[in-house]
Amino acid sequence: MTRTAVVVGGGIVGLAVARSLQRRDPGTPVVVLEKEPAVGAHQTGHNSGVVHSGLYYRPGSLKARFAVEGGTALREYCEQKGIPLDVPGKLVVATTEAELPQLDRLYGIGQQNGVPVRRLTLAEIAEREPHLRVRGALAVDSTGRVDYRLVAAALADDVLAAGGEIRTGVSVTAVENAQTVLVRTTDDVIEADRVAVCAGLHSDRIARASGLEPGVRILPFRGEFSELVPERADLVKGLVYPVPDPDLPFLGVHLTRGIDGTVHIGPNAVPALAREGYSWGKIVPRDVWESAMYRGSWRLARRYARTGAKEIARSLTGRALVKEARRMLPELKVSDVRRSGAGVRAQAVTRDGKLVDDFLFLRDGRALHVLNAPSPAATACLVIGDRIAEELCLDAQH
């Protein structure tokens, strides 16, 4: 009997899952359902383009393993497909003496995770980034950059070339387990043998509509970027990250020269007023209401109240962002910076207000729901796709 597989969500993870299903079980009809008119419309198409190394992640976590393995797989894939990807490495910098112990901590984590990391002298820092003024730095040589929209397009081509189908403009409302899996859309019901739900910003909603209790709620955080005006882009040669505060969930304002030469500054992290709220002007009452009524939202807000206020200030005034960036780049002026794009991070939050820090999957019979796919999900898309496809294919054989 022919076993049909359905993937809900045409972002980079969903497309990688579809490709892996085809490679593991050739001849299986695979259908990707995407509610937008094109694939890669949300998190895939709104990010910094960094190919992450795995430096920051807790040793032994899925994030650490996926980043290291995924970065290697992605580089090989892009070389095969002719997608521009370069590996300039990045600097993680300490701007004060008090931050130097955090560099030592990160160095140890990098070694545990198998990440190529080394300490730099001040002379070596100045050679790589002459405009920085810092007290110390680590070089992470495996960090790269790519346009993930091109990767998603190549994955989509692979799916189609192998006989798969990508249906855009199709909204899935629920995934129900019966003798087969029933994938309900707004105007159809599709029978499937196995289903992967990679719905990103709407993953928890689909899980709940499918009769599951995910135990988390997706809270959307908008990350807004600014960029250096072209005549000042020479201030930054590569990728520069501050030492992250271990008590905070985000990496802080960093400087990233993209593969197109544009230097981005950011992102901040502010609560979005819509799950797809790429600006303050996008407000969806249902989204605001769900976030406000969730107990975890208030507990999270209390935990990070001061940090949240600073992030909102950075969003509303460019001076606050520039002030933060000047800790690393003192020559930077407000006139050197202009607004750029924004992305929305689908962050799973527990009822007690804790951010889910790792990948989170929920199995329901022959369906697997991806409830949290944080950075480095784009970097690790091929490895994640293999992991999900392997589990679904093994189950289908029993």
PDB file of C-alpha atoms in Angstrom, residues 88-355:
ATOM      1  CA  PRO A  88      34.622  34.013   7.715  1.00  0.00           C
ATOM      2  CA  GLY A  89      34.379  32.951  11.359  1.00  0.00           C
ATOM      3  CA  LYS A  90      33.242  35.305  14.085  1.00  0.00           C
ATOM      4  CA  LEU A  91      34.600  37.121  17.089  1.00  0.00           C
ATOM      5  CA  VAL A  92      32.956  36.922  20.494  1.00  0.00           C
ATOM      6  CA  VAL A  93      34.212  39.948  22.398  1.00  0.00           C
ATOM      7  CA  ALA A  94      34.453  41.160  25.975  1.00  0.00           C
ATOM      8  CA  THR A  95      34.197  44.938  26.294  1.00  0.00           C
ATOM      9  CA  THR A  96      35.089  45.115  30.008  1.00  0.00           C
ATOM     10  CA  GLU A  97      37.424  43.294  32.375  1.00  0.00           C
ATOM     11  CA  ALA A  98      34.376  41.904  34.181  1.00  0.00           C
ATOM     12  CA  GLU A  99      33.315  40.073  30.997  1.00  0.00           C
ATOM     13  CA  LEU A 100      36.627  38.244  30.514  1.00  0.00           C
ATOM     14  CA  PRO A 101      35.621  35.285  32.735  1.00  0.00           C
ATOM     15  CA  GLN A 102      32.625  34.764  30.459  1.00  0.00           C
ATOM     16  CA  LEU A 103      35.024  34.323  27.538  1.00  0.00           C
ATOM     17  CA  ASP A 104      36.740  31.586  29.523  1.00  0.00           C
ATOM     18  CA  ARG A 105      33.367  29.954  30.180  1.00  0.00           C
ATOM     19  CA  LEU A 106      32.472  30.046  26.486  1.00  0.00           C
ATOM     20  CA  TYR A 107      35.861  28.667  25.542  1.00  0.00           C
ATOM     21  CA  GLY A 108      35.183  25.643  27.746  1.00  0.00           C
ATOM     22  CA  ILE A 109      31.708  25.154  26.283  1.00  0.00           C
ATOM     23  CA  GLY A 110      33.109  25.364  22.772  1.00  0.00           C
ATOM     24  CA  GLN A 111      35.656  22.670  23.517  1.00  0.00           C
ATOM     25  CA  GLN A 112      32.981  20.397  24.962  1.00  0.00           C
ATOM     26  CA  ASN A 113      30.762  20.919  21.930  1.00  0.00           C
ATOM     27  CA  GLY A 114      33.521  20.236  19.411  1.00  0.00           C
ATOM     28  CA  VAL A 115      33.551  23.829  18.149  1.00  0.00           C
ATOM     29  CA  PRO A 116      36.862  25.218  16.834  1.00  0.00           C
ATOM     30  CA  VAL A 117      37.457  28.122  19.205  1.00  0.00           C
ATOM     31  CA  ARG A 118      40.635  29.978  20.125  1.00  0.00           C
ATOM     32  CA  ARG A 119      41.667  32.992  22.136  1.00  0.00           C
ATOM     33  CA  LEU A 120      42.987  36.059  20.311  1.00  0.00           C
ATOM     34  CA  THR A 121      45.515  38.630  21.411  1.00  0.00           C
ATOM     35  CA  LEU A 122      44.600  42.306  21.212  1.00  0.00           C
ATOM     36  CA  ALA A 123      46.893  42.615  18.183  1.00  0.00           C
ATOM     37  CA  GLU A 124      45.078  39.772  16.431  1.00  0.00           C
ATOM     38  CA  ILE A 125      41.712  41.394  17.203  1.00  0.00           C
ATOM     39  CA  ALA A 126      42.904  44.696  15.748  1.00  0.00           C
ATOM     40  CA  GLU A 127      44.114  42.959  12.617  1.00  0.00           C
ATOM     41  CA  ARG A 128      40.727  41.341  12.021  1.00  0.00           C
ATOM     42  CA  GLU A 129      38.518  44.211  13.184  1.00  0.00           C
ATOM     43  CA  PRO A 130      40.559  47.444  13.399  1.00  0.00           C
ATOM     44  CA  HIS A 131      37.638  49.587  14.557  1.00  0.00           C
ATOM     45  CA  LEU A 132      36.742  47.470  17.603  1.00  0.00           C
ATOM     46  CA  ARG A 133      37.791  48.529  21.085  1.00  0.00           C
ATOM     47  CA  VAL A 134      37.512  45.501  23.352  1.00  0.00           C
ATOM     48  CA  ARG A 135      39.379  43.773  26.188  1.00  0.00           C
ATOM     49  CA  GLY A 136      39.445  40.266  24.757  1.00  0.00           C
ATOM     50  CA  ALA A 137      37.947  37.982  22.142  1.00  0.00           C
ATOM     51  CA  LEU A 138      37.456  34.426  21.014  1.00  0.00           C
ATOM     52  CA  ALA A 139      37.661  33.448  17.366  1.00  0.00           C
ATOM     53  CA  VAL A 140      35.105  30.868  16.232  1.00  0.00           C
ATOM     54  CA  ASP A 141      36.343  29.792  12.827  1.00  0.00           C
ATOM     55  CA  SER A 142      33.396  27.594  11.799  1.00  0.00           C
ATOM     56  CA  THR A 143      30.761  30.376  11.785  1.00  0.00           C
ATOM     57  CA  GLY A 144      29.515  31.174   8.291  1.00  0.00           C
ATOM     58  CA  ARG A 145      26.864  33.106   6.416  1.00  0.00           C
ATOM     59  CA  VAL A 146      24.362  32.289   3.716  1.00  0.00           C
ATOM     60  CA  ASP A 147      21.028  33.439   2.321  1.00  0.00           C
ATOM     61  CA  TYR A 148      18.595  30.914   3.805  1.00  0.00           C
ATOM     62  CA  ARG A 149      15.950  31.858   1.263  1.00  0.00           C
ATOM     63  CA  LEU A 150      18.181  30.327  -1.412  1.00  0.00           C
ATOM     64  CA  VAL A 151      18.596  27.188   0.695  1.00  0.00           C
ATOM     65  CA  ALA A 152      14.814  26.890   1.108  1.00  0.00           C
ATOM     66  CA  ALA A 153      14.306  27.360  -2.637  1.00  0.00           C
ATOM     67  CA  ALA A 154      16.826  24.599  -3.374  1.00  0.00           C
ATOM     68  CA  LEU A 155      15.134  22.250  -0.913  1.00  0.00           C
ATOM     69  CA  ALA A 156      11.780  22.972  -2.534  1.00  0.00           C
ATOM     70  CA  ASP A 157      13.273  22.167  -5.935  1.00  0.00           C
ATOM     71  CA  ASP A 158      14.592  18.876  -4.544  1.00  0.00           C
ATOM     72  CA  VAL A 159      11.153  17.947  -3.226  1.00  0.00           C
ATOM     73  CA  LEU A 160       9.490  18.700  -6.548  1.00  0.00           C
ATOM     74  CA  ALA A 161      12.194  16.941  -8.568  1.00  0.00           C
ATOM     75  CA  ALA A 162      11.666  13.772  -6.523  1.00  0.00           C
ATOM     76  CA  GLY A 163       7.962  13.792  -7.346  1.00  0.00           C
ATOM     77  CA  GLY A 164       6.715  15.617  -4.281  1.00  0.00           C
ATOM     78  CA  GLU A 165       4.017  18.258  -4.210  1.00  0.00           C
ATOM     79  CA  ILE A 166       4.079  21.686  -2.580  1.00  0.00           C
ATOM     80  CA  ARG A 167       0.668  23.252  -2.107  1.00  0.00           C
ATOM     81  CA  THR A 168       0.765  26.922  -1.175  1.00  0.00           C
ATOM     82  CA  GLY A 169      -2.151  28.947   0.108  1.00  0.00           C
ATOM     83  CA  VAL A 170      -3.379  25.987   2.181  1.00  0.00           C
ATOM     84  CA  SER A 171      -4.081  26.529   5.895  1.00  0.00           C
ATOM     85  CA  VAL A 172      -4.088  23.462   8.131  1.00  0.00           C
ATOM     86  CA  THR A 173      -6.542  23.573  11.027  1.00  0.00           C
ATOM     87  CA  ALA A 174      -5.933  20.230  12.771  1.00  0.00           C
ATOM     88  CA  VAL A 175      -4.141  16.890  12.503  1.00  0.00           C
ATOM     89  CA  GLU A 176      -6.172  13.963  13.833  1.00  0.00           C
ATOM     90  CA  ASN A 177      -5.082  10.382  14.411  1.00  0.00           C
ATOM     91  CA  ALA A 178      -7.502   7.708  13.248  1.00  0.00           C
ATOM     92  CA  GLN A 179      -6.695   4.550  11.265  1.00  0.00           C
ATOM     93  CA  THR A 180      -4.826   7.000   9.072  1.00  0.00           C
ATOM     94  CA  VAL A 181      -3.851  10.546   9.972  1.00  0.00           C
ATOM     95  CA  LEU A 182      -6.410  13.122   8.898  1.00  0.00           C
ATOM     96  CA  VAL A 183      -4.953  16.501   8.007  1.00  0.00           C
ATOM     97  CA  ARG A 184      -7.769  19.017   8.064  1.00  0.00           C
ATOM     98  CA  THR A 185      -7.431  22.226   6.082  1.00  0.00           C
ATOM     99  CA  THR A 186      -9.887  25.070   5.710  1.00  0.00           C
ATOM    100  CA  ASP A 187     -11.504  23.360   2.703  1.00  0.00           C
ATOM    101  CA  ASP A 188     -10.282  19.753   2.541  1.00  0.00           C
ATOM    102  CA  VAL A 189      -9.301  16.640   4.490  1.00  0.00           C
ATOM    103  CA  ILE A 190      -6.130  14.816   3.441  1.00  0.00           C
ATOM    104  CA  GLU A 191      -5.464  11.229   4.510  1.00  0.00           C
ATOM    105  CA  ALA A 192      -1.843  10.461   5.348  1.00  0.00           C
ATOM    106  CA  ASP A 193       0.197   7.610   6.712  1.00  0.00           C
ATOM    107  CA  ARG A 194       2.480   9.955   8.638  1.00  0.00           C
ATOM    108  CA  VAL A 195       2.661  13.675   9.251  1.00  0.00           C
ATOM    109  CA  ALA A 196       5.297  16.156  10.388  1.00  0.00           C
ATOM    110  CA  VAL A 197       3.922  19.453  11.694  1.00  0.00           C
ATOM    111  CA  CYS A 198       6.541  22.180  11.259  1.00  0.00           C
ATOM    112  CA  ALA A 199       4.244  25.154  11.709  1.00  0.00           C
ATOM    113  CA  GLY A 200       6.612  27.552  13.463  1.00  0.00           C
ATOM    114  CA  LEU A 201       4.690  30.497  14.860  1.00  0.00           C
ATOM    115  CA  HIS A 202       1.446  28.487  14.853  1.00  0.00           C
ATOM    116  CA  SER A 203       2.775  25.143  16.081  1.00  0.00           C
ATOM    117  CA  ASP A 204       1.061  25.230  19.480  1.00  0.00           C
ATOM    118  CA  ARG A 205      -2.279  26.212  17.972  1.00  0.00           C
ATOM    119  CA  ILE A 206      -2.290  23.280  15.592  1.00  0.00           C
ATOM    120  CA  ALA A 207      -1.311  20.940  18.436  1.00  0.00           C
ATOM    121  CA  ARG A 208      -4.174  22.162  20.622  1.00  0.00           C
ATOM    122  CA  ALA A 209      -6.647  22.039  17.719  1.00  0.00           C
ATOM    123  CA  SER A 210      -5.528  18.428  17.221  1.00  0.00           C
ATOM    124  CA  GLY A 211      -6.599  17.514  20.749  1.00  0.00           C
ATOM    125  CA  LEU A 212      -3.126  17.691  22.307  1.00  0.00           C
ATOM    126  CA  GLU A 213      -1.844  19.635  25.270  1.00  0.00           C
ATOM    127  CA  PRO A 214       1.573  20.936  24.217  1.00  0.00           C
ATOM    128  CA  GLY A 215       2.411  22.312  27.666  1.00  0.00           C
ATOM    129  CA  VAL A 216       3.790  25.480  26.093  1.00  0.00           C
ATOM    130  CA  ARG A 217       2.515  28.564  24.325  1.00  0.00           C
ATOM    131  CA  ILE A 218       4.250  30.267  21.425  1.00  0.00           C
ATOM    132  CA  LEU A 219       4.991  33.883  22.295  1.00  0.00           C
ATOM    133  CA  PRO A 220       6.201  35.930  19.328  1.00  0.00           C
ATOM    134  CA  PHE A 221       9.294  38.090  19.841  1.00  0.00           C
ATOM    135  CA  ARG A 222      10.229  40.534  17.120  1.00  0.00           C
ATOM    136  CA  GLY A 223      13.907  41.019  16.415  1.00  0.00           C
ATOM    137  CA  GLU A 224      14.523  44.342  14.680  1.00  0.00           C
ATOM    138  CA  PHE A 225      17.720  45.055  12.786  1.00  0.00           C
ATOM    139  CA  SER A 226      19.375  48.282  11.764  1.00  0.00           C
ATOM    140  CA  GLU A 227      22.172  48.502   9.232  1.00  0.00           C
ATOM    141  CA  LEU A 228      25.206  50.651   8.550  1.00  0.00           C
ATOM    142  CA  VAL A 229      24.840  53.103   5.706  1.00  0.00           C
ATOM    143  CA  PRO A 230      26.987  51.904   2.776  1.00  0.00           C
ATOM    144  CA  GLU A 231      29.660  54.578   3.173  1.00  0.00           C
ATOM    145  CA  ARG A 232      30.288  53.399   6.769  1.00  0.00           C
ATOM    146  CA  ALA A 233      30.066  49.644   6.165  1.00  0.00           C
ATOM    147  CA  ASP A 234      33.872  49.411   6.407  1.00  0.00           C
ATOM    148  CA  LEU A 235      33.575  49.788  10.188  1.00  0.00           C
ATOM    149  CA  VAL A 236      32.851  46.049  10.421  1.00  0.00           C
ATOM    150  CA  LYS A 237      34.765  43.425   8.439  1.00  0.00           C
ATOM    151  CA  GLY A 238      33.009  40.242   9.565  1.00  0.00           C
ATOM    152  CA  LEU A 239      30.818  38.900  12.372  1.00  0.00           C
ATOM    153  CA  VAL A 240      31.152  40.343  15.885  1.00  0.00           C
ATOM    154  CA  TYR A 241      29.130  39.165  18.874  1.00  0.00           C
ATOM    155  CA  PRO A 242      29.219  40.424  22.467  1.00  0.00           C
ATOM    156  CA  VAL A 243      29.697  38.069  25.383  1.00  0.00           C
ATOM    157  CA  PRO A 244      26.134  36.966  26.174  1.00  0.00           C
ATOM    158  CA  ASP A 245      24.735  37.463  29.645  1.00  0.00           C
ATOM    159  CA  PRO A 246      24.222  33.905  30.971  1.00  0.00           C
ATOM    160  CA  ASP A 247      21.144  35.081  32.884  1.00  0.00           C
ATOM    161  CA  LEU A 248      19.370  36.366  29.766  1.00  0.00           C
ATOM    162  CA  PRO A 249      17.785  34.335  26.959  1.00  0.00           C
ATOM    163  CA  PHE A 250      19.047  36.303  23.947  1.00  0.00           C
ATOM    164  CA  LEU A 251      22.522  36.958  22.571  1.00  0.00           C
ATOM    165  CA  GLY A 252      22.406  40.737  22.622  1.00  0.00           C
ATOM    166  CA  VAL A 253      23.173  43.313  19.946  1.00  0.00           C
ATOM    167  CA  HIS A 254      25.761  42.050  17.484  1.00  0.00           C
ATOM    168  CA  LEU A 255      27.394  43.238  14.269  1.00  0.00           C
ATOM    169  CA  THR A 256      27.078  40.989  11.223  1.00  0.00           C
ATOM    170  CA  ARG A 257      28.355  41.633   7.741  1.00  0.00           C
ATOM    171  CA  GLY A 258      26.084  39.565   5.525  1.00  0.00           C
ATOM    172  CA  ILE A 259      27.111  37.644   2.473  1.00  0.00           C
ATOM    173  CA  ASP A 260      25.816  40.592   0.399  1.00  0.00           C
ATOM    174  CA  GLY A 261      28.125  43.021   2.228  1.00  0.00           C
ATOM    175  CA  THR A 262      25.390  44.725   4.267  1.00  0.00           C
ATOM    176  CA  VAL A 263      26.353  45.197   7.924  1.00  0.00           C
ATOM    177  CA  HIS A 264      23.443  44.626  10.293  1.00  0.00           C
ATOM    178  CA  ILE A 265      23.257  45.785  13.898  1.00  0.00           C
ATOM    179  CA  GLY A 266      20.913  43.973  16.242  1.00  0.00           C
ATOM    180  CA  PRO A 267      18.581  42.390  16.835  1.00  0.00           C
ATOM    181  CA  ASN A 268      16.641  43.548  19.820  1.00  0.00           C
ATOM    182  CA  ALA A 269      13.913  41.289  21.193  1.00  0.00           C
ATOM    183  CA  VAL A 270      10.523  42.865  21.851  1.00  0.00           C
ATOM    184  CA  PRO A 271       7.118  41.225  22.328  1.00  0.00           C
ATOM    185  CA  ALA A 272       5.266  41.299  19.022  1.00  0.00           C
ATOM    186  CA  LEU A 273       1.602  42.245  18.949  1.00  0.00           C
ATOM    187  CA  ALA A 274       0.882  39.589  16.336  1.00  0.00           C
ATOM    188  CA  ARG A 275       2.349  36.177  15.640  1.00  0.00           C
ATOM    189  CA  GLU A 276       3.462  37.558  12.321  1.00  0.00           C
ATOM    190  CA  GLY A 277       4.018  41.074  13.658  1.00  0.00           C
ATOM    191  CA  TYR A 278       7.031  42.425  11.813  1.00  0.00           C
ATOM    192  CA  SER A 279       6.315  45.984  13.001  1.00  0.00           C
ATOM    193  CA  TRP A 280       4.590  47.782  15.885  1.00  0.00           C
ATOM    194  CA  GLY A 281       1.783  48.635  13.466  1.00  0.00           C
ATOM    195  CA  LYS A 282       0.798  44.987  12.970  1.00  0.00           C
ATOM    196  CA  ILE A 283      -1.707  44.131  15.715  1.00  0.00           C
ATOM    197  CA  VAL A 284      -3.877  41.005  15.767  1.00  0.00           C
ATOM    198  CA  PRO A 285      -6.323  41.120  18.696  1.00  0.00           C
ATOM    199  CA  ARG A 286      -6.575  37.326  18.952  1.00  0.00           C
ATOM    200  CA  ASP A 287      -2.803  37.020  19.241  1.00  0.00           C
ATOM    201  CA  VAL A 288      -2.565  39.766  21.858  1.00  0.00           C
ATOM    202  CA  TRP A 289      -5.427  38.241  23.847  1.00  0.00           C
ATOM    203  CA  GLU A 290      -3.945  34.747  23.849  1.00  0.00           C
ATOM    204  CA  SER A 291      -0.568  36.044  25.009  1.00  0.00           C
ATOM    205  CA  ALA A 292      -2.118  38.253  27.690  1.00  0.00           C
ATOM    206  CA  MET A 293      -4.293  35.457  29.071  1.00  0.00           C
ATOM    207  CA  TYR A 294      -1.429  32.982  29.300  1.00  0.00           C
ATOM    208  CA  ARG A 295      -0.075  32.672  32.822  1.00  0.00           C
ATOM    209  CA  GLY A 296       3.441  32.080  31.533  1.00  0.00           C
ATOM    210  CA  SER A 297       3.466  35.484  29.821  1.00  0.00           C
ATOM    211  CA  TRP A 298       3.088  37.351  33.100  1.00  0.00           C
ATOM    212  CA  ARG A 299       5.660  35.240  34.885  1.00  0.00           C
ATOM    213  CA  LEU A 300       8.088  35.774  32.025  1.00  0.00           C
ATOM    214  CA  ALA A 301       7.435  39.520  32.101  1.00  0.00           C
ATOM    215  CA  ARG A 302       8.180  39.707  35.824  1.00  0.00           C
ATOM    216  CA  ARG A 303      11.405  37.757  35.395  1.00  0.00           C
ATOM    217  CA  TYR A 304      12.752  39.966  32.621  1.00  0.00           C
ATOM    218  CA  ALA A 305      11.001  43.285  33.303  1.00  0.00           C
ATOM    219  CA  ARG A 306      14.134  45.447  33.307  1.00  0.00           C
ATOM    220  CA  THR A 307      15.604  43.748  30.235  1.00  0.00           C
ATOM    221  CA  GLY A 308      12.293  44.006  28.421  1.00  0.00           C
ATOM    222  CA  ALA A 309      12.104  47.736  29.058  1.00  0.00           C
ATOM    223  CA  LYS A 310      15.591  48.207  27.602  1.00  0.00           C
ATOM    224  CA  GLU A 311      14.702  46.169  24.527  1.00  0.00           C
ATOM    225  CA  ILE A 312      11.565  48.239  23.898  1.00  0.00           C
ATOM    226  CA  ALA A 313      13.634  51.416  24.264  1.00  0.00           C
ATOM    227  CA  ARG A 314      16.028  50.133  21.615  1.00  0.00           C
ATOM    228  CA  SER A 315      13.063  49.475  19.357  1.00  0.00           C
ATOM    229  CA  LEU A 316      11.579  52.937  19.745  1.00  0.00           C
ATOM    230  CA  THR A 317      14.760  54.982  19.488  1.00  0.00           C
ATOM    231  CA  GLY A 318      17.779  54.366  17.331  1.00  0.00           C
ATOM    232  CA  ARG A 319      20.013  56.115  19.855  1.00  0.00           C
ATOM    233  CA  ALA A 320      19.575  53.331  22.403  1.00  0.00           C
ATOM    234  CA  LEU A 321      20.654  50.707  19.861  1.00  0.00           C
ATOM    235  CA  VAL A 322      23.665  52.762  18.801  1.00  0.00           C
ATOM    236  CA  LYS A 323      24.648  53.290  22.437  1.00  0.00           C
ATOM    237  CA  GLU A 324      24.685  49.537  22.994  1.00  0.00           C
ATOM    238  CA  ALA A 325      26.679  48.852  19.826  1.00  0.00           C
ATOM    239  CA  ARG A 326      29.203  51.562  20.709  1.00  0.00           C
ATOM    240  CA  ARG A 327      30.377  49.416  23.612  1.00  0.00           C
ATOM    241  CA  MET A 328      32.186  47.422  20.916  1.00  0.00           C
ATOM    242  CA  LEU A 329      32.419  50.004  18.154  1.00  0.00           C
ATOM    243  CA  PRO A 330      33.027  53.433  19.726  1.00  0.00           C
ATOM    244  CA  GLU A 331      33.308  55.259  16.361  1.00  0.00           C
ATOM    245  CA  LEU A 332      29.668  54.486  15.587  1.00  0.00           C
ATOM    246  CA  LYS A 333      27.339  57.485  15.269  1.00  0.00           C
ATOM    247  CA  VAL A 334      23.575  57.704  15.009  1.00  0.00           C
ATOM    248  CA  SER A 335      23.982  59.081  11.489  1.00  0.00           C
ATOM    249  CA  ASP A 336      25.862  55.896  10.488  1.00  0.00           C
ATOM    250  CA  VAL A 337      22.777  53.738  11.068  1.00  0.00           C
ATOM    251  CA  ARG A 338      19.429  53.292   9.367  1.00  0.00           C
ATOM    252  CA  ARG A 339      16.503  50.971   9.989  1.00  0.00           C
ATOM    253  CA  SER A 340      16.524  47.589   8.302  1.00  0.00           C
ATOM    254  CA  GLY A 341      14.322  44.490   8.397  1.00  0.00           C
ATOM    255  CA  ALA A 342      12.816  42.481  11.220  1.00  0.00           C
ATOM    256  CA  GLY A 343      12.039  38.878  12.023  1.00  0.00           C
ATOM    257  CA  VAL A 344       9.678  37.207  14.469  1.00  0.00           C
ATOM    258  CA  ARG A 345      10.968  34.429  16.683  1.00  0.00           C
ATOM    259  CA  ALA A 346       8.519  31.692  17.638  1.00  0.00           C
ATOM    260  CA  GLN A 347       9.483  31.190  21.271  1.00  0.00           C
ATOM    261  CA  ALA A 348       7.880  28.402  23.280  1.00  0.00           C
ATOM    262  CA  VAL A 349       7.201  29.418  26.886  1.00  0.00           C
ATOM    263  CA  THR A 350       6.091  27.136  29.704  1.00  0.00           C
ATOM    264  CA  ARG A 351       3.262  27.936  32.124  1.00  0.00           C
ATOM    265  CA  ASP A 352       5.763  28.950  34.802  1.00  0.00           C
ATOM    266  CA  GLY A 353       7.228  31.581  32.498  1.00  0.00           C
ATOM    267  CA  LYS A 354      10.391  29.788  31.408  1.00  0.00           C
ATOM    268  CA  LEU A 355      11.695  29.980  27.881  1.00  0.00           C
TER     269      LEU A 355
END
